[in-house]
CSV table of C-alpha atoms in Angstrom, one decimal:
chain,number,residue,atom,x,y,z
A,68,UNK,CA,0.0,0.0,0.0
A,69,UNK,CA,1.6,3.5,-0.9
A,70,UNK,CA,0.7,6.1,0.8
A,71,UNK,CA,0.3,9.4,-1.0
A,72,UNK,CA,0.7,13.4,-1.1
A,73,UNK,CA,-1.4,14.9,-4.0
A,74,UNK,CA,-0.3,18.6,-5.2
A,75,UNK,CA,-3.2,20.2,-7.4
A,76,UNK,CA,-5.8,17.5,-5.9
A,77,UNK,CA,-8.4,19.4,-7.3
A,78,UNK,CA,-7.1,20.3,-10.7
A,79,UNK,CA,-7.8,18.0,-14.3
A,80,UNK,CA,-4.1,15.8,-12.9
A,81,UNK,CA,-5.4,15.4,-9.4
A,82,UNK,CA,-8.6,14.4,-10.7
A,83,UNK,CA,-7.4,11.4,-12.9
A,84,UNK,CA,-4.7,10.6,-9.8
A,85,UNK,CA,-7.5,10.1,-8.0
A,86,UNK,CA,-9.6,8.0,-10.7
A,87,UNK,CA,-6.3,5.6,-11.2
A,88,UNK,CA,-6.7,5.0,-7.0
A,89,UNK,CA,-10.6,4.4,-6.8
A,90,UNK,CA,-9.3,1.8,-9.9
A,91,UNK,CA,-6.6,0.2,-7.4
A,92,UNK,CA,-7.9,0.8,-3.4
A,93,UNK,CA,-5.9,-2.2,-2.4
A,94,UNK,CA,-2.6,-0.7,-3.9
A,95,UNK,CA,-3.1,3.0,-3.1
A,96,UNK,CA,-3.7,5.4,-0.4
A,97,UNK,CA,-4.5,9.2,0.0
A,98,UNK,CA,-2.4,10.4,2.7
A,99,UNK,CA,-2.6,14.1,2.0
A,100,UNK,CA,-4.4,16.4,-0.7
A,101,UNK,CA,-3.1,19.9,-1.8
A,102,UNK,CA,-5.2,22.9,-3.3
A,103,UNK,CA,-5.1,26.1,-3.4
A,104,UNK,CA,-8.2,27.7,-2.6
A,105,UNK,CA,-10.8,25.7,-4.3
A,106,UNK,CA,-12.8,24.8,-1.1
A,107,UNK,CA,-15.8,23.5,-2.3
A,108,UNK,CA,-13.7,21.1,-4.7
A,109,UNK,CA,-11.9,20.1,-2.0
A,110,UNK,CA,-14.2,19.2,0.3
A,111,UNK,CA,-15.9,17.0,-1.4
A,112,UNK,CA,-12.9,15.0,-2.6
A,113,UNK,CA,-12.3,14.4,1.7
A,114,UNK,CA,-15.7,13.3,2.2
A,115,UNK,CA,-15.0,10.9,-0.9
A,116,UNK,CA,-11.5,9.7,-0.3
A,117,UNK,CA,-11.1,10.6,3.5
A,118,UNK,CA,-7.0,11.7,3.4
A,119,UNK,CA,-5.5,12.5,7.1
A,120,UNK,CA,-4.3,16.1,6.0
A,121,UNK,CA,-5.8,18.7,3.4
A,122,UNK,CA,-3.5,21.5,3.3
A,123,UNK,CA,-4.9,24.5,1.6
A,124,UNK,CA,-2.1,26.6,0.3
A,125,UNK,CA,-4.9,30.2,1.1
A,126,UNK,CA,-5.0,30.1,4.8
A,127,UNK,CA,-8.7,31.9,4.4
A,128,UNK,CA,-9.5,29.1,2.2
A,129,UNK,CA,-8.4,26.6,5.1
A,130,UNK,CA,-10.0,27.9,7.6
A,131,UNK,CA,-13.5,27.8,5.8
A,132,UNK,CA,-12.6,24.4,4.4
A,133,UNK,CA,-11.8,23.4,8.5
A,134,UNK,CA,-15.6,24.6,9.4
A,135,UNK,CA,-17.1,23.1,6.2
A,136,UNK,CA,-15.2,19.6,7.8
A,137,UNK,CA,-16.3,20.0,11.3
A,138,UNK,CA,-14.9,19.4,14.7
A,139,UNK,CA,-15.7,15.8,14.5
A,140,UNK,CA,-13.7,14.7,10.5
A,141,UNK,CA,-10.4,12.5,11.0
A,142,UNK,CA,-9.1,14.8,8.2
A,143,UNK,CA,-7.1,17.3,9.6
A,144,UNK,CA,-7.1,20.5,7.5
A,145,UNK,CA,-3.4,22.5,7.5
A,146,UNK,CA,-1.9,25.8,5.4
A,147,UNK,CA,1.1,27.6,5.4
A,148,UNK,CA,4.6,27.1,2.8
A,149,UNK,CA,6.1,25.6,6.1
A,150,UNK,CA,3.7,22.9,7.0
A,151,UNK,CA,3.2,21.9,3.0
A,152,UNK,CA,7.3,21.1,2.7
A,153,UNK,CA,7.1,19.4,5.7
A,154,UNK,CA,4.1,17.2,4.5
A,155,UNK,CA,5.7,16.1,1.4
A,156,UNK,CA,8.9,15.2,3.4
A,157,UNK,CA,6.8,13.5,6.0
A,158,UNK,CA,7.8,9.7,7.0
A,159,UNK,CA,4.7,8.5,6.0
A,160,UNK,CA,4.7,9.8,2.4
A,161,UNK,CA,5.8,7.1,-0.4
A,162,UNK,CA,5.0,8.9,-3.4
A,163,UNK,CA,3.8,12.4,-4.2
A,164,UNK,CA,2.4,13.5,-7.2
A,165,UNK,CA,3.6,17.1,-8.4
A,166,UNK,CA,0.8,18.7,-10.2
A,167,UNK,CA,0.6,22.3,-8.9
A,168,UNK,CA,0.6,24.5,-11.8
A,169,UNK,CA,2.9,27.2,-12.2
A,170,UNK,CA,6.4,28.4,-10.0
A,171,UNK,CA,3.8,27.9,-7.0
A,172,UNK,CA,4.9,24.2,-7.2
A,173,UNK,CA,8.4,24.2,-7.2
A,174,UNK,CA,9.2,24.6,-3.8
A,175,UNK,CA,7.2,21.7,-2.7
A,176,UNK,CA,7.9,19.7,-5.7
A,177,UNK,CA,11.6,20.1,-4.5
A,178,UNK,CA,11.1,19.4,-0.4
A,179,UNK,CA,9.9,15.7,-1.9
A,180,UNK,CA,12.8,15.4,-4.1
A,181,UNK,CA,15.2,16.3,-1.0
A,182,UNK,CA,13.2,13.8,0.9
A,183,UNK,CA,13.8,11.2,-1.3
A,184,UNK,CA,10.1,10.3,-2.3
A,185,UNK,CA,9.1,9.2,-5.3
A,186,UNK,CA,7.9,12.1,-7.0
A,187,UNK,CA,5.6,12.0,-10.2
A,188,UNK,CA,6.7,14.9,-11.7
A,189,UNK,CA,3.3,17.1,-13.6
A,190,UNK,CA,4.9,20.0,-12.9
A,191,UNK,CA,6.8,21.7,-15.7
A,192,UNK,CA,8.2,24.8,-13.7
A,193,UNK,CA,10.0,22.4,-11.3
A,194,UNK,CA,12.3,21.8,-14.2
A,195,UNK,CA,12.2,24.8,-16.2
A,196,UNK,CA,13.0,27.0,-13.5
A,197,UNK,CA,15.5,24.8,-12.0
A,198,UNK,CA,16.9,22.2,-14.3
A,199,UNK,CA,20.3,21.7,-13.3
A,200,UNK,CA,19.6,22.4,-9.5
A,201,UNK,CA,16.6,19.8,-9.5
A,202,UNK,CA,18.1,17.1,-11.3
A,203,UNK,CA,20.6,17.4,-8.9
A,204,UNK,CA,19.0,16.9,-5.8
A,205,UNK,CA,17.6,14.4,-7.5
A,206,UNK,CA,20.9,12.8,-7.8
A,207,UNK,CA,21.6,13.6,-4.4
A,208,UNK,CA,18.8,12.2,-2.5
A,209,UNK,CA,18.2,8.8,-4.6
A,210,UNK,CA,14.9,10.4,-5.2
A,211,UNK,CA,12.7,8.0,-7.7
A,212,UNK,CA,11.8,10.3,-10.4
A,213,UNK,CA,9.1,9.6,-13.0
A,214,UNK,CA,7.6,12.5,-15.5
A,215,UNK,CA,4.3,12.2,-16.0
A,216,UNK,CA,3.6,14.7,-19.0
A,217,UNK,CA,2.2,12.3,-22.0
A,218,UNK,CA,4.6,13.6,-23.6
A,219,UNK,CA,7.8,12.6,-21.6
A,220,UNK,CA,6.4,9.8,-20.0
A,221,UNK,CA,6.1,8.4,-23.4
A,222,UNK,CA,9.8,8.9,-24.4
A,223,UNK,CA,10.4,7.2,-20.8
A,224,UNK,CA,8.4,4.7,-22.2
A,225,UNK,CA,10.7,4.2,-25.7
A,226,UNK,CA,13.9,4.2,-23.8
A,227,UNK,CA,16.5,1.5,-22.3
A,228,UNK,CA,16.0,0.5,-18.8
A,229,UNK,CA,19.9,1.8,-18.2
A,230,UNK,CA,18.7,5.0,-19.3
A,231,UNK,CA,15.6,5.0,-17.4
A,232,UNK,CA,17.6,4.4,-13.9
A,233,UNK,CA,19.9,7.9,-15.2
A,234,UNK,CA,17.4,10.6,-15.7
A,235,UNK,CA,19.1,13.9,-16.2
A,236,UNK,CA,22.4,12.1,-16.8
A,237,UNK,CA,21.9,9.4,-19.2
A,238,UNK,CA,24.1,9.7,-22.2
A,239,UNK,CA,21.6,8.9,-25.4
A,240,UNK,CA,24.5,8.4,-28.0
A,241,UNK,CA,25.6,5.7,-26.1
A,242,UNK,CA,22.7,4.3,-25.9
A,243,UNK,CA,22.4,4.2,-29.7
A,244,UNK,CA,19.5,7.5,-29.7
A,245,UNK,CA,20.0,9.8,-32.2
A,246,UNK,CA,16.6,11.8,-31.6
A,247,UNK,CA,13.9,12.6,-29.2
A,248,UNK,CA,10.6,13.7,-31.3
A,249,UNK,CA,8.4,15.5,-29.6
A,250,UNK,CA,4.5,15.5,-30.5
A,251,UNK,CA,2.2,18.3,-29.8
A,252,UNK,CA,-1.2,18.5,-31.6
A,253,UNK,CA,-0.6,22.3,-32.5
A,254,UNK,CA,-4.0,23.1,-30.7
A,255,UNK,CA,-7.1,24.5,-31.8
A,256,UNK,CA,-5.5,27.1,-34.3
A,257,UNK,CA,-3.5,25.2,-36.1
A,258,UNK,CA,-5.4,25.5,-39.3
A,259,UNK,CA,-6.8,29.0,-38.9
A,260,UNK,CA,-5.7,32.0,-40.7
A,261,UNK,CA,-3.1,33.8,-39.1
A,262,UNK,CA,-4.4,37.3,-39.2
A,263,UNK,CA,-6.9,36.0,-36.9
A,264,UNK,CA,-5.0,34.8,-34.6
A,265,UNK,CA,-5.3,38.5,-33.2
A,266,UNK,CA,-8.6,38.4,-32.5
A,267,UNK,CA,-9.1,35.1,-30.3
A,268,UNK,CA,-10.9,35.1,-27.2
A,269,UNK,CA,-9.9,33.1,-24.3
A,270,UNK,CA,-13.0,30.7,-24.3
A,271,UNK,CA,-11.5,29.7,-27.9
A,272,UNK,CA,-7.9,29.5,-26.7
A,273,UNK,CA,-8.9,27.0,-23.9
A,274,UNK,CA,-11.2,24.8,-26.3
A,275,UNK,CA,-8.8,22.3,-26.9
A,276,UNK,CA,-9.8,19.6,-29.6
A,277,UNK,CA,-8.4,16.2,-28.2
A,278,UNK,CA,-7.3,16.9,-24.3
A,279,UNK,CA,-9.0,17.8,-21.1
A,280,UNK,CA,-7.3,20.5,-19.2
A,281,UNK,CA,-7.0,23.5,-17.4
A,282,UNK,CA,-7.6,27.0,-18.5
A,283,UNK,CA,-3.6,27.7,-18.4
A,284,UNK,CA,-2.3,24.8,-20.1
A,285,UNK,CA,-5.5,25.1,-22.6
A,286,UNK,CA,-3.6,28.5,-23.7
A,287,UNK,CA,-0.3,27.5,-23.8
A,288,UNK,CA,-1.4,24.8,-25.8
A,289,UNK,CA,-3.1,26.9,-28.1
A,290,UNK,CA,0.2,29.1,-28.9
A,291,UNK,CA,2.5,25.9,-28.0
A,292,UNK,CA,4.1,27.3,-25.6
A,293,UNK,CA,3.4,24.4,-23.2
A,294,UNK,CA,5.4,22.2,-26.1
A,295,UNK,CA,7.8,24.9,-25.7
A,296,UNK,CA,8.3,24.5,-21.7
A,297,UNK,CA,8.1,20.5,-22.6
A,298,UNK,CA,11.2,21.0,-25.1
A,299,UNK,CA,13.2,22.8,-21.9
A,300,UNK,CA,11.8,20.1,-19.6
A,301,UNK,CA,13.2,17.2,-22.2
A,302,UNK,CA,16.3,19.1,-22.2
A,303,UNK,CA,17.1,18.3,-18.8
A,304,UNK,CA,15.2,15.0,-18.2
A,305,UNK,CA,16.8,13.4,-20.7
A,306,UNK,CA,20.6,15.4,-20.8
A,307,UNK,CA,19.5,16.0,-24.6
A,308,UNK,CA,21.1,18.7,-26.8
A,309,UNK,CA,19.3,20.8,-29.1
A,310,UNK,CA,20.9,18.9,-31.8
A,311,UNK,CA,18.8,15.7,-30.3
A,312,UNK,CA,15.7,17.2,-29.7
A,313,UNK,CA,12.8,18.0,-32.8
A,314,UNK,CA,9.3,18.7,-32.0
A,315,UNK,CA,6.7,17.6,-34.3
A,316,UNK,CA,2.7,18.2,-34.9
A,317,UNK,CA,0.9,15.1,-34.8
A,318,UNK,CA,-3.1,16.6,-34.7
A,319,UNK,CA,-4.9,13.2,-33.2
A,320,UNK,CA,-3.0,13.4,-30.3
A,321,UNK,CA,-2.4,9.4,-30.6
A,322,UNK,CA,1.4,9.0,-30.8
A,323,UNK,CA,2.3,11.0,-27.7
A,324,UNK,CA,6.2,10.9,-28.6
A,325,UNK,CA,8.6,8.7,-30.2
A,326,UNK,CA,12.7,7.9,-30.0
A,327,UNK,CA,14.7,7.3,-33.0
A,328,UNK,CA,17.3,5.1,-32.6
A,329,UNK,CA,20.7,5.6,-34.9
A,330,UNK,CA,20.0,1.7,-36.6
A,331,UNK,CA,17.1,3.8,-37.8
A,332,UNK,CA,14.1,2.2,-35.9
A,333,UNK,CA,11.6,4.8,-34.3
A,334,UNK,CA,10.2,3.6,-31.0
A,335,UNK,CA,6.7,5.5,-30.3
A,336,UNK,CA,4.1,5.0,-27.3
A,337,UNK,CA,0.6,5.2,-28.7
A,338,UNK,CA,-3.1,5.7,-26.5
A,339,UNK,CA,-6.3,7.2,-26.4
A,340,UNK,CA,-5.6,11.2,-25.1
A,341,UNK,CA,-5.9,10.3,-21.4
A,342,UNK,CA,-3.7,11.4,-18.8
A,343,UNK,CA,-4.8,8.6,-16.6
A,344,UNK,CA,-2.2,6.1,-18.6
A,345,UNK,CA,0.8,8.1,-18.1
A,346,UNK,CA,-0.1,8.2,-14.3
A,347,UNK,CA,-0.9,5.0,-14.4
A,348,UNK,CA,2.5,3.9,-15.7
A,349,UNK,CA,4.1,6.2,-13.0
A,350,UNK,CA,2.9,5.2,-10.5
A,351,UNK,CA,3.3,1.7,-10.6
A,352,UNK,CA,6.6,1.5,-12.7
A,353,UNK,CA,8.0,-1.0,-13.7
A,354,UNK,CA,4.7,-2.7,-13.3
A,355,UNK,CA,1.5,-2.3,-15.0
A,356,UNK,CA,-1.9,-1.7,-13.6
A,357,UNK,CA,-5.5,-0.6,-15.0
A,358,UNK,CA,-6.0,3.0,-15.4
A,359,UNK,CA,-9.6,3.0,-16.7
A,360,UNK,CA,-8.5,3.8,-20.1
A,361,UNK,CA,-10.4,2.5,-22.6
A,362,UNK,CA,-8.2,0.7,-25.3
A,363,UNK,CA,-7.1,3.1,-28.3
A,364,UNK,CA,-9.0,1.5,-31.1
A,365,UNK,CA,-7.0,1.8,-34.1
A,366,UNK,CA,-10.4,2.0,-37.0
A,367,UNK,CA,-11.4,4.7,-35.2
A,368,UNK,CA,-8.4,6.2,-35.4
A,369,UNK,CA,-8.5,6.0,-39.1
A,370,UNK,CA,-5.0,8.1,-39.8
A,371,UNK,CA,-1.9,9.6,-38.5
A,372,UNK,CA,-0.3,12.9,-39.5
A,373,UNK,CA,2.8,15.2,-39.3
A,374,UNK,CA,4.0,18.3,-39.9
A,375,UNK,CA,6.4,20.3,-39.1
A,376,UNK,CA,5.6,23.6,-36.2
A,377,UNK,CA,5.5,26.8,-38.7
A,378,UNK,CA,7.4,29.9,-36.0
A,379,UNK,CA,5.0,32.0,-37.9
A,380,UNK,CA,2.2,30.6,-36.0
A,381,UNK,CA,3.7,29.4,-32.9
A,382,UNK,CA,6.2,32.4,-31.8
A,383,UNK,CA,6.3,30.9,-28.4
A,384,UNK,CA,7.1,27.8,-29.3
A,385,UNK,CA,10.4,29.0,-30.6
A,386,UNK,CA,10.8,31.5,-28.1
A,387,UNK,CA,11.0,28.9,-25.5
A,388,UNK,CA,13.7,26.8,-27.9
A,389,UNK,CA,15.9,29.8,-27.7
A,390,UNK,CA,15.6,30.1,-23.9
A,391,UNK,CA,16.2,26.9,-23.9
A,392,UNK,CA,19.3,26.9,-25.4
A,393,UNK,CA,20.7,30.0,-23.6
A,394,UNK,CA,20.3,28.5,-20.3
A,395,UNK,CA,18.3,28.4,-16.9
A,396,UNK,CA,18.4,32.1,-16.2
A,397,UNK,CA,16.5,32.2,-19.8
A,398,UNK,CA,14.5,29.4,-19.1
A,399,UNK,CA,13.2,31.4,-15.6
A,400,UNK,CA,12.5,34.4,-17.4
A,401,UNK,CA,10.2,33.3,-20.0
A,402,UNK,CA,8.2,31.1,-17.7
A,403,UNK,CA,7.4,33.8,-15.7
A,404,UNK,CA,6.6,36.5,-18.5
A,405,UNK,CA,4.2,33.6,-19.8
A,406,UNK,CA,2.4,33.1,-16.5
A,407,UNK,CA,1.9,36.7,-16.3
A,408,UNK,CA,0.9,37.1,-19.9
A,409,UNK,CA,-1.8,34.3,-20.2
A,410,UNK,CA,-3.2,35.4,-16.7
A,411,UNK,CA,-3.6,39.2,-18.5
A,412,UNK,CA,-5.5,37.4,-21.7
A,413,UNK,CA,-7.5,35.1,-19.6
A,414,UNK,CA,-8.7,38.0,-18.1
A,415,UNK,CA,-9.1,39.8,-21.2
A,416,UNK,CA,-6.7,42.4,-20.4
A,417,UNK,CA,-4.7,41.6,-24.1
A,418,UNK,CA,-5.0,39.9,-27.0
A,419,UNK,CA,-3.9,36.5,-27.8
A,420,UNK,CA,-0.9,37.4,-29.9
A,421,UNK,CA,0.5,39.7,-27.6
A,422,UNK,CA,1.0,37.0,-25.0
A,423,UNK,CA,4.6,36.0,-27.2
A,424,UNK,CA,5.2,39.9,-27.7
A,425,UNK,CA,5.0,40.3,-24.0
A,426,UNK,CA,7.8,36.6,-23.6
A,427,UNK,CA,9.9,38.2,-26.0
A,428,UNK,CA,10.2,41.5,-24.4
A,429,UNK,CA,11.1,39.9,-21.1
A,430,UNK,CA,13.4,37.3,-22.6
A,431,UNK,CA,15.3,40.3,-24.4
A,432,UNK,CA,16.2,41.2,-20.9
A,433,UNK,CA,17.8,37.9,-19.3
A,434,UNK,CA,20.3,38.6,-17.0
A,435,UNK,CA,24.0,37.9,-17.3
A,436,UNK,CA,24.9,36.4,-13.8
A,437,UNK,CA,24.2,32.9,-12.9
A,438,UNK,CA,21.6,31.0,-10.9
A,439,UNK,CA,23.4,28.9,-7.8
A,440,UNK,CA,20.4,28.7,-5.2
A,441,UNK,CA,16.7,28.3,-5.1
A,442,UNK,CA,16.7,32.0,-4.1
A,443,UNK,CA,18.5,33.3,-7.0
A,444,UNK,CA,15.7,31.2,-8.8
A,445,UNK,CA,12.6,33.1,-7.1
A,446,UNK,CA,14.6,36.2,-6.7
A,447,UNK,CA,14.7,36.4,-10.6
A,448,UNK,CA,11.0,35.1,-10.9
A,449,UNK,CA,9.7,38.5,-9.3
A,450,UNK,CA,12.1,40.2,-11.2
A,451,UNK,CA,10.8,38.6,-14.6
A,452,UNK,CA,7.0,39.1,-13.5
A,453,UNK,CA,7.7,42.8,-13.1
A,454,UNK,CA,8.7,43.3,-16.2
A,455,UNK,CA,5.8,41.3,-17.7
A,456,UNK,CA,3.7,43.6,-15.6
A,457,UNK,CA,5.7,46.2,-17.7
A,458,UNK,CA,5.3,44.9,-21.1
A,459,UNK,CA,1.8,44.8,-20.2
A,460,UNK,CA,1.1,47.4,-19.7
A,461,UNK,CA,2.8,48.2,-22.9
A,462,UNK,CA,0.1,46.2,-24.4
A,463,UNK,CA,-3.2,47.4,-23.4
């Protein structure tokens, strides 16, 4: 029986977490779930699932999640940054799954890391924020490791066993890899015009046609800038160069990613869109359980196509690339300038095409001196989102 933390319990991840447990109670337990300030959410996941703690990141949000409970619920309700890294790191704790969205979930997503958990890793920012850092407190603590994105959990999938036990040091030449492809379905505009891209509202840029999930990652989808943070996540995961890594647009969202191998064999992981396989896979690697997937039919399917991601379109996309391949302190910048930027359009505050004018303006301004600490990290975070704040502005 694991026992286990969930970060984001009450976003589209935690939900299908959750799912994959109701499908295995005798292998999996909720020790903990994590929100934010989604009480009503939250509450009834504890009456369904009954976890000891439910940590509410807003203490307002706790405390009115604490009366909802009662005096008499064996769930005890907590809040605080303190109390959160001390619940992922507690004794208790087998596995935690990392799905807060944003740079909120670093921190935490780090304390299990140091703790040595095994950490399902559905949080992007952990990596793209702090690559090299992360990957080496990985290293450090004999932390177990396993990404959950389709995306890299399906390259996981397609690689040796040696090179699944080295994440973030493996050497892919060695192991006979000439290329990691990344597939991203190029969202819901992939065929419009592009001079009206300008005018998209945010209930079109989160209507994605094949996946189920949140308003953020519905937008970064939608300008591929979520393939983008995926390309700087693959980077470090994998110890890939840019030379190794391509991404490519695969619309049915049925090949989630594929390794070429230098004999020329391609290995690809195929399934119906469902995030409740890769979490499936994670969380009981190397074995295999039922997820409640249903079994990708391939007559359905009918066909598969490619093409290649036109920068035209998908600015961000290559934005991210270059970040990428300037560093962490690049890589930082343009994570935060995109957090602030598709808050602003979700909000209607600016269009959808200013959201890359507003990543390249920040990325333009990148410092020069190195990150060596978590609090160069966040200190350069703020520093990023105030000058999205001013690039905003710049916008309206």
């Amino acid at each position: 029986m694991q026992n286990m933390v969930i970060l984001g319990a009450t976003g589209s991840i935690g939900a299908s977490t959750l799912s994959v447990i109701q499908h295995n109670p005798a292998a999996y337990q909720v020790y903990a779930l994590v929100a934010n300030t989604n009480v009503d959410k939250m509450a009834e996941l504890c009456t369904i699932h009954r976890p000891e703690v439910a940590h509410m990141v807003d203490p307002n949000a706790a405390k009115l999640l604490a009366e909802r409970l009662g005096a008499t619920s064996a769930t005890r309700v907590s809040s605080g940054e303190s109390e959160l890294l001390e619940l992922v790191a507690h004794s208790r704790v087998d596995t935690v799954m990392a799905a807060i969205v944003g740079a909120a979930g670093m921190l935490p997503t780090l304390a299990a890391v140091k703790a040595g958990k095994r950490v399902l890793l559905a949080n992007k920012e952990a990596l793209v924020m702090s690559g090299r850092l992360f990957m080496e407190a990985t290293r450090q603590s004999g932390a177990t490791l396993l990404p959950v994105d389709s995306e890299h959990n399906a390259i996981f999938q397609c690689l040796p066993e040696a090179v699944q036990q080295q994440l973030g040091y493996c050497n892919l030449q060695g192991a006979g890899i000439s290329s990691i492809l990344l597939t991203g379905s190029g969202g819901p505009f992939l065929s419009a015009d592009l001079a009206s891209l300008a005018s998209v509202t945010p209930a079109q840029a989160i209507k994605h046609p094949n996946w189920s999930m949140g308003p953020k990652i519905s937008v970064d989808s939608a300008t591929m800038m979520n393939k983008g943070l995926e390309y700087v996540e693959a980077r470090w995961l994998f110890n890939a160069s840019a030379e190794q890594l391509k991404v490519v647009i695969h619309p049915q969202s049925v090949i989630h990613s594929m390794v070429q191998y230098q004999d020329g064999s391609v290995l690809a992981q195929l399934g119906n869109p469902d995030m409740r396989t890769p979490i499936a896979h994670c969380m009981a690697y190397p074995e295999r359980i039922v997820s409640g997937v249903e079994p990708l039919d391939f007559f359905k399917v009918g066909q598969l196509s490619f093409c290649e991601p036109d920068f035209a379109r998908y600015p961000c996309l290559e934005l991210a690339m270059t970040a990428s391949a300037s560093g962490q302190e690049a890589t930082t910048v343009i994570n935060a300038a995109n957090e602030m930027a598709v808050a602003s359009f979700l909000k209607g505050e600016i269009g959808f095409t200013d959201i890359a004018r507003v990543n390249e303006a920040c990325l333009a301004r990148v410092p020069q001196s190195p990150l060596n600490s978590i609090a160069d990290i966040l200190a350069l975070d703020g520093q990023s989102r105030q000058y999205a704040k001013e690039a905003i502005a710049g916008c309206k």
